[in-house]
Structures are given as structure tokens and as C-alpha cells.
Tab-separated table of C-alpha atoms in Angstrom:
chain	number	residue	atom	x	y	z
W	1	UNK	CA	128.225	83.966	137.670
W	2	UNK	CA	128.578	87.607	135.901
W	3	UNK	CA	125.881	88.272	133.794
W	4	UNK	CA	126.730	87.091	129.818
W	5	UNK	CA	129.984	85.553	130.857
W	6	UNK	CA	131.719	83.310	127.743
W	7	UNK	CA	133.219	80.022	128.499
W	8	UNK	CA	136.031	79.151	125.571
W	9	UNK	CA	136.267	75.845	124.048
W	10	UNK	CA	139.780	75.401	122.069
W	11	UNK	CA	140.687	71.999	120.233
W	12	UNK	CA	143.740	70.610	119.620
W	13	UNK	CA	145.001	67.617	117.838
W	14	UNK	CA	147.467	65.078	118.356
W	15	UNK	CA	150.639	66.293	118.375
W	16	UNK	CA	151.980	63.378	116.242
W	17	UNK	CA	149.222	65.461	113.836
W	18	UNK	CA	151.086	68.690	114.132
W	19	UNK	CA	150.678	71.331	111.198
W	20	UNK	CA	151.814	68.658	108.375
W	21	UNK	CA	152.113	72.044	106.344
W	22	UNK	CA	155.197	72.845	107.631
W	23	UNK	CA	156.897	69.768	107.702
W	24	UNK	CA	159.175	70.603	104.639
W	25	UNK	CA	160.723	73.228	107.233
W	26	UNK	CA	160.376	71.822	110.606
W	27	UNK	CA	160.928	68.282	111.894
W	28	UNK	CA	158.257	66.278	113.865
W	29	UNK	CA	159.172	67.286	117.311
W	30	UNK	CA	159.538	71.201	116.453
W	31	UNK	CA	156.063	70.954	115.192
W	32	UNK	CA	155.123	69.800	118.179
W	33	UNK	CA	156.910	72.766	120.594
W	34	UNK	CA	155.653	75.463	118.204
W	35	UNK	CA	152.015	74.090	118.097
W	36	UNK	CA	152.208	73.711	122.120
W	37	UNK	CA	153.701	77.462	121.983
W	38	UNK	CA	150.762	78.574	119.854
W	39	UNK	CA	148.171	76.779	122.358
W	40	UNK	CA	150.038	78.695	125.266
W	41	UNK	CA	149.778	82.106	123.712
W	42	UNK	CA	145.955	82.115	122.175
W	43	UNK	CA	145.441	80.433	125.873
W	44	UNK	CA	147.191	83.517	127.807
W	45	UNK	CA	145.127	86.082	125.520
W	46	UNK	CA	141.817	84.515	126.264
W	47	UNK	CA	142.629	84.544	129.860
W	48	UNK	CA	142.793	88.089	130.165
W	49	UNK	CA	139.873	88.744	128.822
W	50	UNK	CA	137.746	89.615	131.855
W	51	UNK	CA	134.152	88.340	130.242
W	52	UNK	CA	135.655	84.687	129.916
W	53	UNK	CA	135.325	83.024	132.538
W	54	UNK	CA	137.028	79.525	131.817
W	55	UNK	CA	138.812	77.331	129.087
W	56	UNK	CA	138.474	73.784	127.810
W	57	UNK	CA	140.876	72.124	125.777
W	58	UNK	CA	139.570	69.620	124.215
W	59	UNK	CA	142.521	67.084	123.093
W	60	UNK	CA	143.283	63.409	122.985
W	61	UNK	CA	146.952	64.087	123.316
W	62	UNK	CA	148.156	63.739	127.167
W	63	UNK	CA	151.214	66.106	126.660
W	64	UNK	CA	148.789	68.989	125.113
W	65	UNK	CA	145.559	68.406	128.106
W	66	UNK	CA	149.238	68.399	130.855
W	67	UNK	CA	150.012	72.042	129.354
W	68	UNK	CA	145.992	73.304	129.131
W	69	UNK	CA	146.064	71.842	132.928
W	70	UNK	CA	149.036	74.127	133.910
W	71	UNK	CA	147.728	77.098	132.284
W	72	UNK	CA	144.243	76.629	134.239
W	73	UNK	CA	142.239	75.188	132.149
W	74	UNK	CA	139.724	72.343	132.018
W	75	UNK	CA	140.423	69.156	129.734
W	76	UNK	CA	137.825	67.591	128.070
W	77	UNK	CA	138.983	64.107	125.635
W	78	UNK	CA	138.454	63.688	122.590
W	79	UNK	CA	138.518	60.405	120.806
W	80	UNK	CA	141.164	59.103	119.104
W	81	UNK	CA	141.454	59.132	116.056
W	82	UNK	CA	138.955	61.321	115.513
W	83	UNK	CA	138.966	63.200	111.989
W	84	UNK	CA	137.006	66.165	111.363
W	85	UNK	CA	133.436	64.666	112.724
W	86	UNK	CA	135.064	63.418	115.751
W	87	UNK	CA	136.265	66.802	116.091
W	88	UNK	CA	133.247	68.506	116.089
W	89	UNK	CA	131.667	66.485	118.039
W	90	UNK	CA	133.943	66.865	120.536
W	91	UNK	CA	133.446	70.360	120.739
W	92	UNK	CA	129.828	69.826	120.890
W	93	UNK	CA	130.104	67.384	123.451
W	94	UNK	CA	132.195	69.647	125.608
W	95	UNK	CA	129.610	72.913	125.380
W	96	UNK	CA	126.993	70.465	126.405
W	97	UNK	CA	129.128	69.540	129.443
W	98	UNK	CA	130.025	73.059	130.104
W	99	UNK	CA	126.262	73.760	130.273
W	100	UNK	CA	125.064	70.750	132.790
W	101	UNK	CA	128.347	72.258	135.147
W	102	UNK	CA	127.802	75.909	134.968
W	103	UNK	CA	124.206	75.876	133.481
W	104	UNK	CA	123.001	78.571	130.480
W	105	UNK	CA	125.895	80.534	129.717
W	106	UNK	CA	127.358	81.828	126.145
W	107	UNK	CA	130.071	79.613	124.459
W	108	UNK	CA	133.113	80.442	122.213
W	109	UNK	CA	135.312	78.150	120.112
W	110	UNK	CA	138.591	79.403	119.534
W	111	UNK	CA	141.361	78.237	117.064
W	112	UNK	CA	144.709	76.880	119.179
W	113	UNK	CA	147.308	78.393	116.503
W	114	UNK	CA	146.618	82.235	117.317
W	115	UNK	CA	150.415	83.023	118.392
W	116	UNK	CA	149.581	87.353	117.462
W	117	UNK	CA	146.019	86.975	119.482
W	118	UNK	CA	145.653	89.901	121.634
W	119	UNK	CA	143.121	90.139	124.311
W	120	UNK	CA	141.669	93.441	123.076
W	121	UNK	CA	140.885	92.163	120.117
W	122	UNK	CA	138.611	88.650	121.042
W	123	UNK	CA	137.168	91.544	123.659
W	124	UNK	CA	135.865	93.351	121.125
W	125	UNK	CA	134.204	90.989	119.361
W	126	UNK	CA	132.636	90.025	122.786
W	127	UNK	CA	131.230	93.621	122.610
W	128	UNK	CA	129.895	93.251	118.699
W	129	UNK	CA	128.727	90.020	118.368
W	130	UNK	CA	124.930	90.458	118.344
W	131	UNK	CA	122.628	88.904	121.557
W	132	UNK	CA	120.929	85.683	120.574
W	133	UNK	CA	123.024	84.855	117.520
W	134	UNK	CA	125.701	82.849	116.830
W	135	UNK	CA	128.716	84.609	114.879
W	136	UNK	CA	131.691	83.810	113.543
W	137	UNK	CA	134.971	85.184	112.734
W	138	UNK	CA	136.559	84.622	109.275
W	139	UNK	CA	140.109	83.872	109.102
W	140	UNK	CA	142.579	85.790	107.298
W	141	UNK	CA	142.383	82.950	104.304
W	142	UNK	CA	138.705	84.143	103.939
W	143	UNK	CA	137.619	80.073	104.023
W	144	UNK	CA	138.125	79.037	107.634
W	145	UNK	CA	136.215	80.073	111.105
W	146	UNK	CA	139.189	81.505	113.455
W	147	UNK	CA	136.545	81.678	116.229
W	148	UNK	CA	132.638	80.742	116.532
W	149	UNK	CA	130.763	82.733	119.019
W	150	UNK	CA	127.204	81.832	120.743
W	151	UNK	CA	125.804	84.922	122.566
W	152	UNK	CA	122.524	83.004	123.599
W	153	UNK	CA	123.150	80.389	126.900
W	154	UNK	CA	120.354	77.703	125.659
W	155	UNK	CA	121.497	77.746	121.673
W	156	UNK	CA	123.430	74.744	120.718
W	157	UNK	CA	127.354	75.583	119.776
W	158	UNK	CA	127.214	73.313	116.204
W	159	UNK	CA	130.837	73.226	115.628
W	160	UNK	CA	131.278	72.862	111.805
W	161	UNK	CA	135.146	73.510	111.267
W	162	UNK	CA	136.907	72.060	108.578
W	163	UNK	CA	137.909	73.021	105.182
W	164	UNK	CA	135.565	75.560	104.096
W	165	UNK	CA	133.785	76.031	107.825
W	166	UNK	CA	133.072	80.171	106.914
W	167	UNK	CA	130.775	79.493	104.428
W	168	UNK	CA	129.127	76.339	106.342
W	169	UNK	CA	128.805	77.961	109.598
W	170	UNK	CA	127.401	81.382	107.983
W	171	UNK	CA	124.310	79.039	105.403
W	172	UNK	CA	123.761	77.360	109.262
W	173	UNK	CA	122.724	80.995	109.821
W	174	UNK	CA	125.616	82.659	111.704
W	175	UNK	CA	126.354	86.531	111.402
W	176	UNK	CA	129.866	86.968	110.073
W	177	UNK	CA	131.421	89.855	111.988
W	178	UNK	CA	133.662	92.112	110.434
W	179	UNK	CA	135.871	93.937	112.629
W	180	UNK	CA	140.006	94.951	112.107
W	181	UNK	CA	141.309	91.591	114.273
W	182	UNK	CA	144.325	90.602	112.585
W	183	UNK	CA	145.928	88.764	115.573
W	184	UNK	CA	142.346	86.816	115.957
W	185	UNK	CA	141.971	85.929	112.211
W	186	UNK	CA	145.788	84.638	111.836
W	187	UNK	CA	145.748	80.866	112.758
W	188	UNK	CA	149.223	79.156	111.534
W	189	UNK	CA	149.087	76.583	109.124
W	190	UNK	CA	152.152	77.119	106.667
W	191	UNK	CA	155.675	78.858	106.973
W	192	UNK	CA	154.026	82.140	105.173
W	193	UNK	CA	151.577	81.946	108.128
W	194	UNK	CA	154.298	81.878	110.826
W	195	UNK	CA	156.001	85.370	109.449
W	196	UNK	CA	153.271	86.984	109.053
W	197	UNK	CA	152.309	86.026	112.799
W	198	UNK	CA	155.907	87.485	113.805
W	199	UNK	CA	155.144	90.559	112.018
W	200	UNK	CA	152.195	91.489	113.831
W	201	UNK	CA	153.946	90.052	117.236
W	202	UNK	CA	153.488	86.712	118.232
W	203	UNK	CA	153.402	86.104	122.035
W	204	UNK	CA	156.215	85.171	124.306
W	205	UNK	CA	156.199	81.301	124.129
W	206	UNK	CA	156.151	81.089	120.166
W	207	UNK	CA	159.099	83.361	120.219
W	208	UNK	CA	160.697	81.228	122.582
W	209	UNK	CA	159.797	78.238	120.974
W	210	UNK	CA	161.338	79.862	117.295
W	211	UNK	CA	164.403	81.024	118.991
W	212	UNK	CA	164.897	77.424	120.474
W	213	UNK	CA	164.219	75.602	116.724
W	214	UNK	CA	166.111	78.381	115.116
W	215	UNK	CA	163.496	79.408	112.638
W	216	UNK	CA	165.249	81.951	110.193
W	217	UNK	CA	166.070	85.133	111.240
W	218	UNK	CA	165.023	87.235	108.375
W	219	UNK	CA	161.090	86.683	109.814
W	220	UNK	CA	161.957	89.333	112.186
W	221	UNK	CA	161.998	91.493	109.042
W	222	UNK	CA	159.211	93.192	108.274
W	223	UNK	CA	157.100	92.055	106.288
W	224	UNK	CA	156.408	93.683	102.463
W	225	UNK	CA	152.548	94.009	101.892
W	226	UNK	CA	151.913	93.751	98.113
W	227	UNK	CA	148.349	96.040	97.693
């Protein structure tokens, strides 16, 4: 094992779930192809980063854990339903069991709907994060945790995403890290979300997935910045 290697931890919900926000655009079974071409493009960016070492999804939807499984990565289930405890504590539950298979190593819980992650970026704030803290990155709403990082191998991961997770996982004493990671702090909730994603360059399998639905093509535009 190379010395302060991370092991990702990325949660996904039922697809039947799948980003409600945009259903006044999208029907039910688009959701569900753009969510599982978000999961495969914030899953290919992690992957290149050389300092992680391995992804779990954790998911109680079988079609989501078949696509993590093709990709390379490790399922872990979560309950179903689960809501936003059952959640966390399925991330919890899977850091533990990362830890009893590979022993003390550093964790990292990453949002699914990063389609403009770029490696570079969640390698950076590998490189920033301070030793024997655990940090967090903001997300470009300013109210939700895009990713929670634990550079210490015995400290517990205590997941507390939700609405409002910034401000709970920073008075649980995490460092927020401030750093110019647009792609990293751009999870996808509502249509707004999506262009802005396609601005900065979403990955290969949410472009495939918008061509395929036939999402509008004025989001190729770019988009106008109001300062």
C-alpha cells in the first residue's frame, strides 16, 4: 500500500429517486441515464487520480452497483429505503469496512453528479488538505459538501450530508478548503446546474447521455456570467 493512499466512497440513490429537480424537463427514465452518466464521469476522474487507490459505490439500486462493477469499483448496499440517516450511515458503514479490508488508510466521500470533475482538480485538494484533519469541499451553492476528505487512517469518516451538510460538517470541526475547483464543487441538481456543467465541459458519457435525450442545444452556448 503507497504511503497516504485515499480510498473514495461515492453514494448513489435509487434511480427511481433520480434528481426530482429536473423532472419538469426530463422524464423518469432520462433521469435515470443522465444520473448513471454523471456516476460514470466523477467515477473516470477519480480513477485517474494516482493517490486513490479504489472506489465504493455505495447504492441499493442493482442497475447503478452493475455500472460501479464495470467501471472497477467495489459495491457496498445500502438499505432501502434509506433517507438521509440511512445514507450516512451507509457511508459510515462502508469506511469502516474499507478499514477492516485494507486497514488505516485516508478516506474520501465524493458526490456522484460531478459530470465537469477533472482529475487535476480532486488531486489538488489531495495535496492541500491538511494531515490529521478532516476537510471538506463546499459546493458551488455554498450550503452542500461536494466532497469530505479524512487525511488521518484511524479518524472516523462521519458522513453528515444533507441539506445544509457545509455548515454541519465544518461546527463537527472540519477545515473548509478553498481552492479554484469548479468541476469538483458543481454537483447537478437542477436544469441551471446541467448548463453550467456543459460550460465548463462535462465528461464524455453525460454528453452522450444529453445527445441521446436531446437536451436543448442552446446549453452548448456559452454561458453569460452576471458579476
Amino acid at each position: 500500500m503507497r504511503p497516504h493512499a485515499v480510498h473514495a466512497v461515492i453514494a448513489v440513490k435509487s434511480l427511481d429517486q433520480a434528481k426530482s429537480r429536473l423532472a419538469d424537463r426530463l422524464r423518469p427514465e432520462h433521469r435515470a441515464r443522465l444520473v448513471l452518466a454523471m456516476l460514470a464521469d466523477t467515477m473516470t476522474a477519480t480513477a485517474a487520480v494516482k493517490e486513490i487507490v479504489s472506489i465504493t459505490v455505495v447504492t441499493p439500486d442493482p442497475v447503478v452497483a452493475d455500472l460501479a462493477l464495470s467501471l472497477g469499483a467495489e459495491v457496498h448496499p445500502e438499505p432501502r429505503p434509506a433517507g438521509l440517516d440511512g445514507l450516512n450511515s451507509a457511508l459510515a458503514d462502508a469506511a469502516t469496512t474499507l478499514r477492516h479490508r485494507h486497514g488505516p488508510v485516508d478516506l474520501l466521500a465524493l458526490q456522484a453528479d460531478l459530470p465537469a470533475l477533472r482529475p487535476e482538480e480532486l488531486a489538488d485538494v489531495l495535496t492541500v488538505a491538511p494531515r490529521g484533519l478532516r476537510s471538506i469541499v463546499v459546493d458551488h451553492a455554498g450550503t452542500g459538501t461536494a466532497a469530505l476528505l479524512v487525511r488521518d487512517p484511524i479518524a472516523a469518516l462521519e458522513p453528515r450530508f444533507g441539506p445544509g451538510s457545509a455548515s454541519k460538517h465544518i461546527a463537527a470541526g472540519a477545515v473548509d478548503l478553498t481552492g479554484d475547483w469548479p468541476g469538483l464543487r458543481l454537483d447537478v441538481d437542477t436544469a441551471d446546474d446541467l448548463d453550467l456543467a456543459i460550460d465548463l465541459g462535462a465528461g464524455g458519457a453525460t454528453r452522450a447521455a444529453l445527445h441521446d435525450i436531446g437536451w436543448p442545444a442552446r446549453v452548448h452556448q456559452p454561458v453569460r456570467r452576471v458579476c
